[in-house]
PDB file of N, CA and C in Angstrom:
ATOM      1  N   UNK A 974     122.815 104.637  77.688  1.00  0.00           N
ATOM      2  CA  UNK A 974     121.673 103.797  78.001  1.00  0.00           C
ATOM      3  C   UNK A 974     121.031 104.313  79.281  1.00  0.00           C
ATOM      4  N   UNK A 975     119.748 104.407  79.278  1.00  0.00           N
ATOM      5  CA  UNK A 975     119.017 104.842  80.471  1.00  0.00           C
ATOM      6  C   UNK A 975     119.018 103.732  81.515  1.00  0.00           C
ATOM      7  N   UNK A 976     118.710 104.093  82.740  1.00  0.00           N
ATOM      8  CA  UNK A 976     118.674 103.121  83.824  1.00  0.00           C
ATOM      9  C   UNK A 976     117.391 102.305  83.844  1.00  0.00           C
ATOM     10  N   UNK A 977     116.340 102.794  83.195  1.00  0.00           N
ATOM     11  CA  UNK A 977     115.072 102.075  83.174  1.00  0.00           C
ATOM     12  C   UNK A 977     114.243 102.529  81.979  1.00  0.00           C
ATOM     13  N   UNK A 978     113.247 101.701  81.603  1.00  0.00           N
ATOM     14  CA  UNK A 978     112.258 102.119  80.623  1.00  0.00           C
ATOM     15  C   UNK A 978     110.994 101.310  80.826  1.00  0.00           C
ATOM     16  N   UNK A 979     109.896 101.859  80.368  1.00  0.00           N
ATOM     17  CA  UNK A 979     108.595 101.246  80.496  1.00  0.00           C
ATOM     18  C   UNK A 979     108.135 100.812  79.112  1.00  0.00           C
ATOM     19  N   UNK A 980     107.701  99.559  79.002  1.00  0.00           N
ATOM     20  CA  UNK A 980     107.195  99.027  77.742  1.00  0.00           C
ATOM     21  C   UNK A 980     105.810  98.439  77.984  1.00  0.00           C
ATOM     22  N   UNK A 981     105.122  98.043  76.935  1.00  0.00           N
ATOM     23  CA  UNK A 981     103.769  97.501  77.091  1.00  0.00           C
ATOM     24  C   UNK A 981     103.747  96.194  77.875  1.00  0.00           C
ATOM     25  N   UNK A 982     104.872  95.487  77.925  1.00  0.00           N
ATOM     26  CA  UNK A 982     104.906  94.205  78.641  1.00  0.00           C
ATOM     27  C   UNK A 982     105.559  94.283  80.013  1.00  0.00           C
ATOM     28  N   UNK A 983     105.941  95.479  80.470  1.00  0.00           N
ATOM     29  CA  UNK A 983     106.492  95.595  81.812  1.00  0.00           C
ATOM     30  C   UNK A 983     107.450  96.762  81.975  1.00  0.00           C
ATOM     31  N   UNK A 984     108.022  96.827  83.150  1.00  0.00           N
ATOM     32  CA  UNK A 984     108.994  97.851  83.535  1.00  0.00           C
ATOM     33  C   UNK A 984     110.371  97.201  83.532  1.00  0.00           C
ATOM     34  N   UNK A 985     111.330  97.808  82.867  1.00  0.00           N
ATOM     35  CA  UNK A 985     112.678  97.255  82.764  1.00  0.00           C
ATOM     36  C   UNK A 985     113.660  98.137  83.519  1.00  0.00           C
ATOM     37  N   UNK A 986     114.426  97.518  84.412  1.00  0.00           N
ATOM     38  CA  UNK A 986     115.398  98.216  85.232  1.00  0.00           C
ATOM     39  C   UNK A 986     116.782  97.703  84.872  1.00  0.00           C
ATOM     40  N   UNK A 987     117.695  98.606  84.528  1.00  0.00           N
ATOM     41  CA  UNK A 987     119.041  98.245  84.118  1.00  0.00           C
ATOM     42  C   UNK A 987     119.798  97.573  85.265  1.00  0.00           C
ATOM     43  N   UNK A 988     120.423  96.427  84.997  1.00  0.00           N
ATOM     44  CA  UNK A 988     121.258  95.769  86.004  1.00  0.00           C
ATOM     45  C   UNK A 988     122.545  96.574  86.173  1.00  0.00           C
ATOM     46  N   UNK A 989     123.124  96.588  87.370  1.00  0.00           N
ATOM     47  CA  UNK A 989     124.400  97.288  87.573  1.00  0.00           C
ATOM     48  C   UNK A 989     125.487  96.751  86.629  1.00  0.00           C
ATOM     49  N   UNK A 990     126.459  97.587  86.273  1.00  0.00           N
ATOM     50  CA  UNK A 990     127.519  97.208  85.328  1.00  0.00           C
ATOM     51  C   UNK A 990     128.261  95.946  85.721  1.00  0.00           C
ATOM     52  N   UNK A 991     128.483  95.718  86.990  1.00  0.00           N
ATOM     53  CA  UNK A 991     129.244  94.566  87.445  1.00  0.00           C
ATOM     54  C   UNK A 991     128.583  93.235  87.150  1.00  0.00           C
ATOM     55  N   UNK A 992     127.279  93.236  86.843  1.00  0.00           N
ATOM     56  CA  UNK A 992     126.579  91.991  86.589  1.00  0.00           C
ATOM     57  C   UNK A 992     126.519  91.618  85.104  1.00  0.00           C
ATOM     58  N   UNK A 993     126.921  92.506  84.211  1.00  0.00           N
ATOM     59  CA  UNK A 993     126.906  92.204  82.781  1.00  0.00           C
ATOM     60  C   UNK A 993     128.104  91.347  82.403  1.00  0.00           C
ATOM     61  N   UNK A 994     127.927  90.541  81.363  1.00  0.00           N
ATOM     62  CA  UNK A 994     128.987  89.636  80.919  1.00  0.00           C
ATOM     63  C   UNK A 994     130.131  90.417  80.263  1.00  0.00           C
ATOM     64  N   UNK A 995     129.822  91.390  79.424  1.00  0.00           N
ATOM     65  CA  UNK A 995     130.838  92.223  78.782  1.00  0.00           C
ATOM     66  C   UNK A 995     130.483  93.688  79.012  1.00  0.00           C
ATOM     67  N   UNK A 996     131.432  94.580  78.822  1.00  0.00           N
ATOM     68  CA  UNK A 996     131.147  96.002  79.060  1.00  0.00           C
ATOM     69  C   UNK A 996     130.245  96.601  77.996  1.00  0.00           C
ATOM     70  N   UNK A 997     130.110  95.947  76.827  1.00  0.00           N
ATOM     71  CA  UNK A 997     129.238  96.432  75.763  1.00  0.00           C
ATOM     72  C   UNK A 997     127.827  95.853  75.857  1.00  0.00           C
ATOM     73  N   UNK A 998     127.589  94.997  76.817  1.00  0.00           N
ATOM     74  CA  UNK A 998     126.302  94.327  76.945  1.00  0.00           C
ATOM     75  C   UNK A 998     125.460  94.981  78.043  1.00  0.00           C
ATOM     76  N   UNK A 999     124.172  95.135  77.771  1.00  0.00           N
ATOM     77  CA  UNK A 999     123.244  95.663  78.760  1.00  0.00           C
ATOM     78  C   UNK A 999     122.253  94.566  79.120  1.00  0.00           C
ATOM     79  N   UNK A1000     122.002  94.408  80.409  1.00  0.00           N
ATOM     80  CA  UNK A1000     121.020  93.446  80.880  1.00  0.00           C
ATOM     81  C   UNK A1000     120.012  94.184  81.757  1.00  0.00           C
ATOM     82  N   UNK A1001     118.778  93.703  81.735  1.00  0.00           N
ATOM     83  CA  UNK A1001     117.711  94.358  82.468  1.00  0.00           C
ATOM     84  C   UNK A1001     116.953  93.362  83.329  1.00  0.00           C
ATOM     85  N   UNK A1002     116.457  93.852  84.463  1.00  0.00           N
ATOM     86  CA  UNK A1002     115.479  93.130  85.248  1.00  0.00           C
ATOM     87  C   UNK A1002     114.119  93.521  84.680  1.00  0.00           C
ATOM     88  N   UNK A1003     113.242  92.543  84.433  1.00  0.00           N
ATOM     89  CA  UNK A1003     111.895  92.837  83.958  1.00  0.00           C
ATOM     90  C   UNK A1003     110.935  92.698  85.133  1.00  0.00           C
ATOM     91  N   UNK A1004     110.142  93.741  85.359  1.00  0.00           N
ATOM     92  CA  UNK A1004     109.168  93.745  86.433  1.00  0.00           C
ATOM     93  C   UNK A1004     107.781  93.769  85.807  1.00  0.00           C
ATOM     94  N   UNK A1005     106.986  92.753  86.115  1.00  0.00           N
ATOM     95  CA  UNK A1005     105.643  92.624  85.563  1.00  0.00           C
ATOM     96  C   UNK A1005     104.693  93.504  86.373  1.00  0.00           C
ATOM     97  N   UNK A1006     104.258  94.606  85.788  1.00  0.00           N
ATOM     98  CA  UNK A1006     103.408  95.564  86.496  1.00  0.00           C
ATOM     99  C   UNK A1006     101.959  95.097  86.618  1.00  0.00           C
ATOM    100  N   UNK A1007     101.577  94.045  85.918  1.00  0.00           N
ATOM    101  CA  UNK A1007     100.203  93.551  86.013  1.00  0.00           C
ATOM    102  C   UNK A1007      99.922  92.947  87.385  1.00  0.00           C
ATOM    103  N   UNK A1008     100.966  92.600  88.133  1.00  0.00           N
ATOM    104  CA  UNK A1008     100.792  92.015  89.455  1.00  0.00           C
ATOM    105  C   UNK A1008     100.794  93.061  90.571  1.00  0.00           C
ATOM    106  N   UNK A1009     101.011  94.340  90.213  1.00  0.00           N
ATOM    107  CA  UNK A1009     101.028  95.422  91.198  1.00  0.00           C
ATOM    108  C   UNK A1009      99.580  95.893  91.388  1.00  0.00           C
ATOM    109  N   UNK A1010      99.164  96.010  92.640  1.00  0.00           N
ATOM    110  CA  UNK A1010      97.793  96.425  92.933  1.00  0.00           C
ATOM    111  C   UNK A1010      97.787  97.816  93.553  1.00  0.00           C
ATOM    112  N   UNK A1011      96.757  98.566  93.239  1.00  0.00           N
ATOM    113  CA  UNK A1011      96.558  99.892  93.804  1.00  0.00           C
ATOM    114  C   UNK A1011      95.910  99.734  95.183  1.00  0.00           C
ATOM    115  N   UNK A1012      96.452 100.383  96.187  1.00  0.00           N
ATOM    116  CA  UNK A1012      95.934 100.255  97.564  1.00  0.00           C
ATOM    117  C   UNK A1012      94.885 101.304  97.916  1.00  0.00           C
ATOM    118  N   UNK A1013      94.406 102.079  96.965  1.00  0.00           N
ATOM    119  CA  UNK A1013      93.401 103.118  97.266  1.00  0.00           C
ATOM    120  C   UNK A1013      92.045 102.521  97.485  1.00  0.00           C
TER     121      UNK A1013
END
């Protein structure tokens, strides 16, 4: 499993292994990129 991926609804970052309920389960933090602003 990759550490992150980008989808149409946001950026997903893999949670560290210690935070998953089982060793076969993957959990992700979802980051909503629509709230990120360009500072240029």
